[in-house]
Each structure stands twice: as C-alpha cells, then as structure tokens.
Coordinates of C-alpha atoms in Angstrom, one line a residue:
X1 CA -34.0 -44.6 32.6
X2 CA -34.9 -48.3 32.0
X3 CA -33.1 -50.8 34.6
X4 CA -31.9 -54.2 32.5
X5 CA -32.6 -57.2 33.3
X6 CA -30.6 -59.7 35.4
X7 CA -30.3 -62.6 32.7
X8 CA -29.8 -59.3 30.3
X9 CA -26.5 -58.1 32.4
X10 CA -25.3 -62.1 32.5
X11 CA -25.8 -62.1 28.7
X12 CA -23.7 -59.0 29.0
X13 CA -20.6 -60.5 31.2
X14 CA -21.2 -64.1 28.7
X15 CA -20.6 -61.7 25.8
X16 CA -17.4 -59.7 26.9
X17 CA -15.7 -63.3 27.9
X18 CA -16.1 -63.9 24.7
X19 CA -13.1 -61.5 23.6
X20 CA -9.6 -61.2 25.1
X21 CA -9.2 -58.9 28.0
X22 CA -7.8 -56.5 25.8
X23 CA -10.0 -56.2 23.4
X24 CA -13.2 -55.7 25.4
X25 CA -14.3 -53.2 23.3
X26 CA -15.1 -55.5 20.1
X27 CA -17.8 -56.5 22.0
X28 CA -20.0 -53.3 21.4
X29 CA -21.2 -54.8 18.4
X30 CA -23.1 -57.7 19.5
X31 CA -23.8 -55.8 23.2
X32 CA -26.2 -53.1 21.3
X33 CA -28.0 -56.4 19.7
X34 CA -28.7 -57.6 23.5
X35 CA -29.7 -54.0 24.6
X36 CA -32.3 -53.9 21.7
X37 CA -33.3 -57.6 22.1
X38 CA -34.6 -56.2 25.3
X39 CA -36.0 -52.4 24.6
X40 CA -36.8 -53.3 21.2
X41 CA -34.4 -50.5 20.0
X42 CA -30.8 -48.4 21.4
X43 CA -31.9 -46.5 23.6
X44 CA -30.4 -43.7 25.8
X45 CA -30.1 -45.9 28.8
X46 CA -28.7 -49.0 26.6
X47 CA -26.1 -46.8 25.3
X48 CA -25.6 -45.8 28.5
X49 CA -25.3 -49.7 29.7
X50 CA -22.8 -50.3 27.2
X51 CA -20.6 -47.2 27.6
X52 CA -20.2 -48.5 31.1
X53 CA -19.9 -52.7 31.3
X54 CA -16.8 -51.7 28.5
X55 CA -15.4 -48.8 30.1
X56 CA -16.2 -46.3 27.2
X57 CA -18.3 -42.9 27.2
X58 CA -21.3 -42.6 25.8
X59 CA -19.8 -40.4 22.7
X60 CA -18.2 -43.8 21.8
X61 CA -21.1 -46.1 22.0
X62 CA -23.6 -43.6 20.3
X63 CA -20.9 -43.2 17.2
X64 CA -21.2 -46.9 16.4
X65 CA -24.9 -47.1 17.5
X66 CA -25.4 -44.4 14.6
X67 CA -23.4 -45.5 12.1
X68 CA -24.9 -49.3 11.5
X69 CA -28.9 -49.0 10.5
X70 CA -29.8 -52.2 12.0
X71 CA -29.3 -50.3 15.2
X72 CA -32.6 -48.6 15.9
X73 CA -33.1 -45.4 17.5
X74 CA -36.6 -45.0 18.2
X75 CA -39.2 -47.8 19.1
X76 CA -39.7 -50.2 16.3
X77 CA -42.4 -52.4 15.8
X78 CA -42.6 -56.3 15.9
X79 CA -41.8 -57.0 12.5
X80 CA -39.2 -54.6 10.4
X81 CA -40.5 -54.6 7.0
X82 CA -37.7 -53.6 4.6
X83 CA -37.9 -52.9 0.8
X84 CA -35.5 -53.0 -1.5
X85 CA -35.6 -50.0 -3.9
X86 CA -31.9 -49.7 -5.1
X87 CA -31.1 -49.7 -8.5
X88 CA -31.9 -54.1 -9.7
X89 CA -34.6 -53.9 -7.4
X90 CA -36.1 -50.9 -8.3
X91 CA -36.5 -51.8 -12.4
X92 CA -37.7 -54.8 -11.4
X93 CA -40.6 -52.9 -9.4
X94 CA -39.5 -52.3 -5.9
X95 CA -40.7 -49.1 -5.8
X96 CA -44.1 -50.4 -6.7
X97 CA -43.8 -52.6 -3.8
X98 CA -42.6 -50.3 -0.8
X99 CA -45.5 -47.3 -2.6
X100 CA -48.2 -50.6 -2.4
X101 CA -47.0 -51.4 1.5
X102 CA -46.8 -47.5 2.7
X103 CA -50.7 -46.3 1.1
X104 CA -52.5 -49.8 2.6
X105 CA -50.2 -49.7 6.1
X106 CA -50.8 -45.8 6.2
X107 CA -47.1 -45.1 7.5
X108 CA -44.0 -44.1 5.9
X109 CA -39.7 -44.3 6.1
X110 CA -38.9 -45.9 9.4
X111 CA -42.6 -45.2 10.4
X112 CA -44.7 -47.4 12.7
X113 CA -48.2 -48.4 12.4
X114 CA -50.5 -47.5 15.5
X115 CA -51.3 -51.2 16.9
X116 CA -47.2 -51.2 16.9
X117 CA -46.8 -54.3 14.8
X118 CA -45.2 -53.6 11.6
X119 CA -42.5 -50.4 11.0
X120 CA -41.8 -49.8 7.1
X121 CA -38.7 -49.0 5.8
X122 CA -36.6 -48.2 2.4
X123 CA -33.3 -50.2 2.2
X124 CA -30.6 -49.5 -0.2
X125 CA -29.3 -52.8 -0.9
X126 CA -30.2 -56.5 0.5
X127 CA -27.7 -57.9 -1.3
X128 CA -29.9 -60.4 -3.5
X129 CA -30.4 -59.2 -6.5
X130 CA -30.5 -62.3 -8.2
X131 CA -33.9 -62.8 -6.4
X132 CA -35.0 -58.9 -6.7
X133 CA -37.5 -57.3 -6.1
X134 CA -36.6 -58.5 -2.8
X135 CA -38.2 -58.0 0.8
X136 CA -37.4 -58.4 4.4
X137 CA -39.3 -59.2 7.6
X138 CA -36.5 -58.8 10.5
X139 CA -34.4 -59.4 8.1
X140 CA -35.4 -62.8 6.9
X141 CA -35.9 -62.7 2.9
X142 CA -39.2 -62.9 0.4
X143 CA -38.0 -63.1 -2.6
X144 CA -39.5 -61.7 -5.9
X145 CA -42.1 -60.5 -4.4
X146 CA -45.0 -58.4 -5.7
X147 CA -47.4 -55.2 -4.4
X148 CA -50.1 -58.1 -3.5
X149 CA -47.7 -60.8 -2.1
X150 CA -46.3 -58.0 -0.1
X151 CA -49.7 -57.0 1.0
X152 CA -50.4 -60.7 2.1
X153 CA -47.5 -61.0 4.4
X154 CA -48.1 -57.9 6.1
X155 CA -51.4 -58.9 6.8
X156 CA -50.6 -62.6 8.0
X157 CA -48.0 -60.9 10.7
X158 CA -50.9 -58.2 12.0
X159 CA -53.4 -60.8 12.1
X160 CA -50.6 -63.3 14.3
X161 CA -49.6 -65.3 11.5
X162 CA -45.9 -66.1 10.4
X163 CA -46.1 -66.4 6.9
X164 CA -42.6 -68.3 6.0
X165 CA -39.9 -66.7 4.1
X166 CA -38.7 -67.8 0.7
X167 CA -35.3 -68.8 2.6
X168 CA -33.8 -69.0 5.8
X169 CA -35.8 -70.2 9.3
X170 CA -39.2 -68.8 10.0
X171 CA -40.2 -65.7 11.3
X172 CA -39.0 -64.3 14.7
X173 CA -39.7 -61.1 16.4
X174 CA -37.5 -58.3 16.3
X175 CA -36.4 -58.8 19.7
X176 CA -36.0 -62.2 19.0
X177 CA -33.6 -61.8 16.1
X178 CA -31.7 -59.0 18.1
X179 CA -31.1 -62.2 20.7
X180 CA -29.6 -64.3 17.8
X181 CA -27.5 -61.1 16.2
X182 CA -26.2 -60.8 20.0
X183 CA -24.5 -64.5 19.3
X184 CA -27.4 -66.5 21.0
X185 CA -29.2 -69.1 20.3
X186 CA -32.9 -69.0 19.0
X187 CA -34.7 -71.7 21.9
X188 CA -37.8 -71.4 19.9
X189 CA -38.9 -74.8 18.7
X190 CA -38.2 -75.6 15.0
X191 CA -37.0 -72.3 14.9
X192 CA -34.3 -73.3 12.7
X193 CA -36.0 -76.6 11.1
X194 CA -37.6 -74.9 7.8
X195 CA -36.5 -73.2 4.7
X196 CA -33.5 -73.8 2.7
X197 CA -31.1 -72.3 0.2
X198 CA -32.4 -70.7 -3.6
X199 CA -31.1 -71.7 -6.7
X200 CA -29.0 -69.0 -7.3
X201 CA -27.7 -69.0 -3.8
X202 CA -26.4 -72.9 -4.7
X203 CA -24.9 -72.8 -8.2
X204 CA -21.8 -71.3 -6.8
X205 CA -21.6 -73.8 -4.7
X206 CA -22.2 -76.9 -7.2
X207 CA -19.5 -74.9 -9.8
X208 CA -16.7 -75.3 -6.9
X209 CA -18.0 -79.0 -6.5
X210 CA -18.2 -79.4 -10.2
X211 CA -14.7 -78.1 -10.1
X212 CA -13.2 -79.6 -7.2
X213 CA -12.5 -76.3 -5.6
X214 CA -12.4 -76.2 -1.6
X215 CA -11.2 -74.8 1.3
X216 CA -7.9 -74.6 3.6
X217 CA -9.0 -76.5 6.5
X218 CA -10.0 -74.2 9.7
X219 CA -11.1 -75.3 13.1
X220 CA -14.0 -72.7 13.9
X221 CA -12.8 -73.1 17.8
X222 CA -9.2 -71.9 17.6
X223 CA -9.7 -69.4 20.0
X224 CA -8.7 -65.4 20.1
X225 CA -5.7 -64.6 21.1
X226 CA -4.5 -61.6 23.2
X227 CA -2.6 -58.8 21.3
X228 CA 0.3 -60.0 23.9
X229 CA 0.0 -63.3 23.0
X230 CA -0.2 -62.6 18.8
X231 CA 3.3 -60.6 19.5
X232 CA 5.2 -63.2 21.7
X233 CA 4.3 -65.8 18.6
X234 CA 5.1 -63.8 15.9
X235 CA 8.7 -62.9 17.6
X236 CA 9.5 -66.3 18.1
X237 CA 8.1 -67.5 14.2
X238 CA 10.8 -64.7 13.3
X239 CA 13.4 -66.3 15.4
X240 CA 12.5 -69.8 14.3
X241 CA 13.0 -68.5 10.5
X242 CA 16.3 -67.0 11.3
X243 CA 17.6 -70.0 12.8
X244 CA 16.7 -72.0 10.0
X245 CA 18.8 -69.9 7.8
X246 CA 21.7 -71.2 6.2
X247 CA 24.9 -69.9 6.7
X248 CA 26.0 -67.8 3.7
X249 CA 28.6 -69.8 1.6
X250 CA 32.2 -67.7 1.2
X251 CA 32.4 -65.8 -1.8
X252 CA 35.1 -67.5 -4.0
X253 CA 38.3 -65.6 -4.7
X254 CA 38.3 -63.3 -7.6
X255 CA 39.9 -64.7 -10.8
X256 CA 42.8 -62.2 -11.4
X257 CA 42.3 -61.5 -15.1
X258 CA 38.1 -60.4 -13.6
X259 CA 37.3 -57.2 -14.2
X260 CA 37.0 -54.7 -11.2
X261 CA 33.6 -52.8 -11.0
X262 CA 35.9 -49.4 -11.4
X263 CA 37.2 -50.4 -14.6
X264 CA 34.4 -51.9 -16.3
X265 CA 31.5 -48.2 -15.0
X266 CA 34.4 -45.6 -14.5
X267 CA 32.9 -45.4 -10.6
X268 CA 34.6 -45.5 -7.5
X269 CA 31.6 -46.2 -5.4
X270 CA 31.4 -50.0 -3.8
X271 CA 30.0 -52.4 -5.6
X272 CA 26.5 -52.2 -4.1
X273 CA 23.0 -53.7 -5.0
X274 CA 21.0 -51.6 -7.0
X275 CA 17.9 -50.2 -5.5
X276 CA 15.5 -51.0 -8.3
X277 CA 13.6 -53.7 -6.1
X278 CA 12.7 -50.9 -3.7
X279 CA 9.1 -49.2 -4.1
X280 CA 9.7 -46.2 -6.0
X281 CA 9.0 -43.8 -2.8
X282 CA 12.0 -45.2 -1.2
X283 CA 14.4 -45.3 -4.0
X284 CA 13.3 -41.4 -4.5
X285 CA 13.9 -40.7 -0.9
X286 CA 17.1 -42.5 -0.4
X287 CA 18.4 -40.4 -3.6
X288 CA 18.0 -37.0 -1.7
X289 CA 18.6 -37.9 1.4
X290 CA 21.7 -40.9 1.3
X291 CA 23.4 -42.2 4.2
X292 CA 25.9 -44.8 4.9
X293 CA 23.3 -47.3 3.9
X294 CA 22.3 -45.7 0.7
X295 CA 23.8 -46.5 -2.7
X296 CA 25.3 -43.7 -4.1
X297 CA 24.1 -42.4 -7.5
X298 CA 27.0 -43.5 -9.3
X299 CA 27.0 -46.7 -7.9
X300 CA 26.6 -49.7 -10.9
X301 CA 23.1 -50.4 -12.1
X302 CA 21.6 -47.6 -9.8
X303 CA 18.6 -45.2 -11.7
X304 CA 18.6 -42.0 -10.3
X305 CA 14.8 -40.9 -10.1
X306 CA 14.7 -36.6 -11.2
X307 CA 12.3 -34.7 -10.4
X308 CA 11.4 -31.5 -12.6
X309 CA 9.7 -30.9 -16.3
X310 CA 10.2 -33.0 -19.3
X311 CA 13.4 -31.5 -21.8
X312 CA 12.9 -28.9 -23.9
X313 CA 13.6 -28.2 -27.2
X314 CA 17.8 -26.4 -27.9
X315 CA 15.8 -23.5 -29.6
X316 CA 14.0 -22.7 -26.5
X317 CA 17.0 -23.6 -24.2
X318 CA 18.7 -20.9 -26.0
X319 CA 15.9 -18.5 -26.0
X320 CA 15.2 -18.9 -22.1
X321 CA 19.5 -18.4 -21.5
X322 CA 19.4 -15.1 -23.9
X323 CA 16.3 -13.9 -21.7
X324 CA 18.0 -14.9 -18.4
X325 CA 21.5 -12.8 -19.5
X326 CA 19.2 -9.4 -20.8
X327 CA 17.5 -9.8 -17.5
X328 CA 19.4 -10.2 -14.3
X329 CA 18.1 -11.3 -11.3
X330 CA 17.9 -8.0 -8.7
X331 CA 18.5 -8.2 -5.5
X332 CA 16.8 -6.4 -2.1
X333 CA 13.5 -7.8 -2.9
X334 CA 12.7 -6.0 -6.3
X335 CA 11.1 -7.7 -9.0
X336 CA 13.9 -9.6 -11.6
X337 CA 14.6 -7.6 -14.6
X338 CA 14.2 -4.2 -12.7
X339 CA 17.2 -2.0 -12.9
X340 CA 18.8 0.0 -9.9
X341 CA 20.4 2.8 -11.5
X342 CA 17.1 4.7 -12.1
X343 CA 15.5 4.1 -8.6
X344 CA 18.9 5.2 -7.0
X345 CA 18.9 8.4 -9.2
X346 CA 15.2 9.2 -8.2
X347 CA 16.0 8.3 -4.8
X348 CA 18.5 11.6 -4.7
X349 CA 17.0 13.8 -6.9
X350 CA 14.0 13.6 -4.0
X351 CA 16.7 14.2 -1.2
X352 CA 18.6 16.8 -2.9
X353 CA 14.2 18.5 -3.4
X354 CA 14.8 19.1 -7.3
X355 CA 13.0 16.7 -9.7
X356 CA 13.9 15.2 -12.6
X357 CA 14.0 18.2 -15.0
X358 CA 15.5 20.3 -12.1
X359 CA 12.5 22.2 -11.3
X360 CA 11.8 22.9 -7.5
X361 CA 8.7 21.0 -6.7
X362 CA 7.4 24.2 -4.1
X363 CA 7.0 26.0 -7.5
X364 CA 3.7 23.6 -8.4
X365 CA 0.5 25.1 -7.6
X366 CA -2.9 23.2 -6.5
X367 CA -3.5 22.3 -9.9
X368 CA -0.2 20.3 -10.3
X369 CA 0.4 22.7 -13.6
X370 CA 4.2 24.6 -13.1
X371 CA 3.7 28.1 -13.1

C-alpha cells in the first residue's frame, strides 16, 4: 500500500478547509486529482486515503472514482494522448488520426507504450468542434490536426520536447496537471505565459461586446456558506419580505343593489378563488380529495378536472344500456351475464344422484355409453 506524502496530506487538510464543515465531502473531487498528481493514477490505496481524511468508505470513493474518465485506474503514462473520434471529429478524419497514432506507437485504448511515456486513448467528445479534428496532450488542445502532425507531437514528447499546443499554456506532465485540477497552482516558470485563445473561441465574446451584453457583477471571493448558515438567511429574507408587506386595505361595503355570488351561479358555496392558477396535479388532487381549504366544485369560476374516456356517441350509449339490462351483473364471483337458475338446478340434480334426463349415473358403463 503506497504511504503519501507529507506536503501530499497538507495539500489534503488545505483542500477540505476549502469547503464548509459540513460539506466535507465535495471535496472528493479535487482530493482524487491530488492522489493521482502523486501515483500518477487512483489507486487502491488513494481511494483508500480519501475514503478516510472525509470519513467515507471506500464503496463511496471508488463510485465517483469510476464514474469520471479523467480518473485513471491503472498507471498512465507521462503524456495522455486523447483523440477525438465522435461524430464532427470523426468526418473530419479523426479516426484517421487515432488509427495513424495507435499503428506508429504500437499500443491501443487506454494502452501504454513500454518506455511509459505516452498512453493512447479514444475520447468521445472534447468539446471543440469548431477546431475538429481535435487532439489532446493532458488535456491541453491541438487543434485540426492531421495523421502526420499528430505523429510529430508524439515524437517531440518521447524524445523530451514540449511541442506547444494550439491554445492554452504549454505542456505539463500528467501529474503536473493533476496538481492544478486539485486547485493548485502550476510553480513551473512561464507555465502559464504562452498561448492564447482561437478565433472561434473569441467571436462570442466580440458579439456580446459588439452588443453591449455583460454580466451581473460577482465577487469570485464571496465565500461558501454552511447549510446552517444558508437557512438562518433565508428565514430571516422571508421575515424581512413579510414585514414589508402592506397591510391589506378593508374591503368596501357592498352596494345594496350588488348582486350576491348565489344569485348571479345558483351556488351556495363561498365565494372562493378559483383554482385555475394551481399546476394541474394540484387542482386534480384537491378535487378528489377537498378539505376545508379546498374550493368546492361548485364554487364560481372553479373547472372540475374528470377523469375517464372521451363521450360517446347516443347510439352507442343506448346500445351499451340495452346490453347492460339483457345482462345482469352476477354475484358470488361468477362471471357477469351468467345465470343462476341452471347451476342451482345442476347443483341438485347431482345431490339428489339422477342427471339431467333422470337416468341413474351407476347405470353407465366404462365406455360412458348407457346401457
């Protein structure tokens, strides 16, 4: 079982501060980044190391350590190279690419060459399809790249080069982006000083200047707050609001010659608002089920939701009543339609031992033929 590292375990402690004491467990995310910034992958032990600096089992860790595929779970190299071969990608020759990459690097899906520098890998989608066919290395993007361009990098990063990306900062280790993905910062010098936005990555940014559109104001330091904490302000917002209520004004008096609900709908009910603002699942419900806050069905304005098959035709009304009468409804379990009278008579025909034409049944032979 591999033993972490001191400055590993205070990464660890700077990370959970990070969240309110409550929420501890949000930090899983970036504390399987720090575990594979060290092992180069989530291993056993880090899952382990996880499970217990947040106070979770090891079921819990491993289900979010499977779910997310920039967790690793075997040793990967240096440099993950990803290809995209989805859909955009793919017609554009992605395919071509990753088949180009996996012959001249001699591995295959989530494979690692043998001097342990480069591991190869299919992605599904990495999101830029405006720049497709698109590559990664750890993550950092070549954009419209080609079978021979793709060769060239790969070579670059086994002979120690880091070729530069199309966007973004230079190239980092694995381990070293798994550092930064953990929330720290990369110490490397100029390790942020290169690269810079695409074309396509900008124009929607120039259409929102073009168009003066912006955002709300936020200040990235408001901190986190407690569960506690997000309660106790939202109850006193809500007390805040019903303060500043006003008081509801009197109702004036009724002119005498008005017309009373009664009189106007033929109801009795109280005068009640309808229910038509309600979601449709509520009005239904309050219809079956009223209570002393429910309008009544009758009550003015109020739609009565009813359940059941769409009208039918007065001919087949009439047909389905004349079927109903001809065939009433039995009772003691036997099938609609079925009369008694003949059942009953069979029933003591075979007590009294006669059947129905009188004849003793004794008198049948073997053959079931009377004699």
């Amino acid at each position: 079982m591999s033993t972490f590292t001191e400055e590993t375990r205070l990464r660890a402690r700077e990370i959970i501060a990070r969240y309110p004491a409550d929420r501890s467990r949000s930090a899983l995310l970036p504390l399987l980044h720090l575990v594979q910034s060290e092992e180069g992958y989530v291993s056993p032990a880090g899952v382990e190391f996880c499970a217990e600096v947040l106070g979770l089992n090891k079921a819990q860790v491993g289900a979010v350590a499977t779910f997310y595929t920039m967790y690793k779970r075997k040793p990967t190299g240096e440099y993950l190279v990803s290809v995209c071969t989805n859909t955009m990608c793919d017609v554009l020759g992605g395919q071509k690419v990753y088949d180009a990459l996996a012959e001249h690097l001699g591995v295959g899906h989530e494979e690692t060459t043998a001097d342990g520098k480069i591991t190869l890998e299919h992605a599904e989608c990495l999101a830029a399809c405006d720049y497709g066919p698109v590559m990664t290395v750890n993550y950092d993007f070549f954009d419209n790249v080609e079978p021979q361009g793709a060769l060239d990098v790969v070579e670059e990063l086994r002979a120690g080069g880091r070729p530069m990306p199309t966007r973004g900062a230079r190239l980092c280790t694995l381990k070293e982006m798994a550092v930064q993905l953990a929330g720290f910062a990369d110490e490397r010098d100029g390790a942020v000083a290169d690269g810079g936005p695409g074309e396509p990555s900008l124009r929607g940014l120039r259409l929102a200047e073009q168009h003066g559109v912006s955002v709300p104001g936020f200040d990235p330091k408001t901190p986190i707050r407690s569960k506690a904490e997000a309660d106790r302000a939202a109850a006193e917002a809500k007390a805040k609001a019903e303060a500043a209520k006003p008081a509801p004004a009197p109702e004036p008096a009724k002119a005498a010659e008005q017309v009373l609900p009664e009189a106007a709908t033929g109801s009795t009910a109280p005068d009640v608002k309808a229910p038509d603002a309600k979601s449709p699942q509520v009005r239904t419900a309050e219809t079956r089920q009223p209570d002393a806050a429910t309008a009544v069905p009758d009550a003015p304005g109020t739609k009565v939701p009813v359940d059941g098959p769409p009208p039918v035709p007065r001919d087949a009304q009439a047909a389905e009543a004349a079927g109903t009468a001809a065939n009433p409804p039995a009772g003691d379990g036997k099938p609609a339609g079925d009369a008694a009278g003949a059942q009953e008579r069979n029933l003591k025909e075979a007590e009294a031992g006669t059947g129905a034409d009188g004849a003793d049944p004794a008198d049948a032979n073997g053959s079931g033929v009377r004699k």
